[in-house]
Coordinates of C-alpha atoms in Angstrom, one line a residue:
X3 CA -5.6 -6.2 15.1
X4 CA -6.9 -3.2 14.0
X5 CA -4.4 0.0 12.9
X6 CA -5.2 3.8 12.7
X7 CA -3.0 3.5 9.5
X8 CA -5.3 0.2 8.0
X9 CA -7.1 1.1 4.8
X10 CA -11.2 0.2 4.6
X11 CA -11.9 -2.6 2.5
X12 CA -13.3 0.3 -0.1
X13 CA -9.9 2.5 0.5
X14 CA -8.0 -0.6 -0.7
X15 CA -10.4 -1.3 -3.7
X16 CA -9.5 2.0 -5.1
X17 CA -5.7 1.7 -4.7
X18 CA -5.8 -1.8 -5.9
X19 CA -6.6 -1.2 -9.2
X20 CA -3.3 0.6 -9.3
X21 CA -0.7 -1.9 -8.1
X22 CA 0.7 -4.8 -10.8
X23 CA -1.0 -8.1 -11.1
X24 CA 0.9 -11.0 -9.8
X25 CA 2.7 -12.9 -12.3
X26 CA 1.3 -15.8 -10.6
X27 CA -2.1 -16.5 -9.7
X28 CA -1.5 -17.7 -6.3
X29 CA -1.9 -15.2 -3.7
X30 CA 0.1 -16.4 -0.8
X31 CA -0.6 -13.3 1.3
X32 CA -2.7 -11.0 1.3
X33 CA -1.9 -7.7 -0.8
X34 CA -4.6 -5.3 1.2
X35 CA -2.7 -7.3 4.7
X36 CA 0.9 -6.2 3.3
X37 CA -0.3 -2.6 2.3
X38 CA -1.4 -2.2 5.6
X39 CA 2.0 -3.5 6.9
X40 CA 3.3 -0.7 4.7
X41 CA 1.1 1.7 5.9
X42 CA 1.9 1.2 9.4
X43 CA 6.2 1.2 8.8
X44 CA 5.8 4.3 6.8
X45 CA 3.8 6.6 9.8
X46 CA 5.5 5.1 12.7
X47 CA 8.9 4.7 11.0
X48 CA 9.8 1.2 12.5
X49 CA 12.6 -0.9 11.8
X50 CA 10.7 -3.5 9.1
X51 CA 12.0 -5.6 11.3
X52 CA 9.7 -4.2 14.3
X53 CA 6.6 -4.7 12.4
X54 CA 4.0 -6.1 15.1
X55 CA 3.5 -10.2 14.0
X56 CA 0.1 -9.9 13.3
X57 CA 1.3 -8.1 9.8
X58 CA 2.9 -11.0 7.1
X59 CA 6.5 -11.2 7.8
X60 CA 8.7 -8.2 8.0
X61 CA 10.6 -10.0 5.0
X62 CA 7.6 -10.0 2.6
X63 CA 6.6 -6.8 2.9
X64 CA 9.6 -5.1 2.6
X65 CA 10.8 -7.0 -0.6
X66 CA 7.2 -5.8 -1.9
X67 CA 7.4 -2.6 -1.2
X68 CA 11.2 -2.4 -2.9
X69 CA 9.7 -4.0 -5.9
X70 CA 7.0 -1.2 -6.2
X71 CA 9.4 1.3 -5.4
X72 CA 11.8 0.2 -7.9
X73 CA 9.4 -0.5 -10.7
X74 CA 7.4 2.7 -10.3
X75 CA 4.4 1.9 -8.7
X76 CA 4.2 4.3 -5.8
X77 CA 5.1 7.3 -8.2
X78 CA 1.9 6.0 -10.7
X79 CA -0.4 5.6 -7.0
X80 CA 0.2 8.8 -6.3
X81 CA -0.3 10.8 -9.3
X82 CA -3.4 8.8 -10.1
X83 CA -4.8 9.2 -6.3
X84 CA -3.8 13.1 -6.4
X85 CA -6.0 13.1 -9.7
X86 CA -8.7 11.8 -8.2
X87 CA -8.8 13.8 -5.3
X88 CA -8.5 17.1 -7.8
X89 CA -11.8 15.8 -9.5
X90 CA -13.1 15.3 -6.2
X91 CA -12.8 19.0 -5.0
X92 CA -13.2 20.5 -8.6
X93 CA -17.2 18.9 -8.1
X94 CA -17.1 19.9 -4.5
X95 CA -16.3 23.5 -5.4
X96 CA -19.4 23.8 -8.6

């Protein structure tokens, strides 16, 4: 199902490159599907326990987002998207 909170395949490129690498190389789910899931908990302010079951399970995403939390990751997403959206209007503006 389709979210107004989903990021675009291109929107997720660019924040990808942001977020850690799995220690493991298996990718059991999806990390654009469980950003979304994020996404969706964060503007309608759900229980995680409420996210609709077409997101991975409520369990999953919450312990991911935790571990971001904890380790930093959302603080070094948002300074680097914040950057690139000064660059963006600085070349707007000349």
């Amino acid at each position: 199902m389709t979210y107004t909170t989903n990021l675009s395949a291109s929107q997720f490129e660019i924040l990808d490159q942001y977020l850690p690498k799995s220690k493991t190389k298996k990718h059991v789910v999806s990390r654009h599907a469980i950003v979304n899931a994020i996404m969706y908990q964060l503007k309608n302010g759900c229980q995680w326990r409420d996210l609709p079951r077409d997101f991975p399970k409520w369990q999953t995403v919450y312990s991911q987002f935790r571990r971001w939390q904890n380790n930093g990751t959302w603080e070094r997403v948002l300074v680097a998207l914040e950057k690139i959206e000064r660059e963006r209007l600085k070349k707007r503006i000349s």
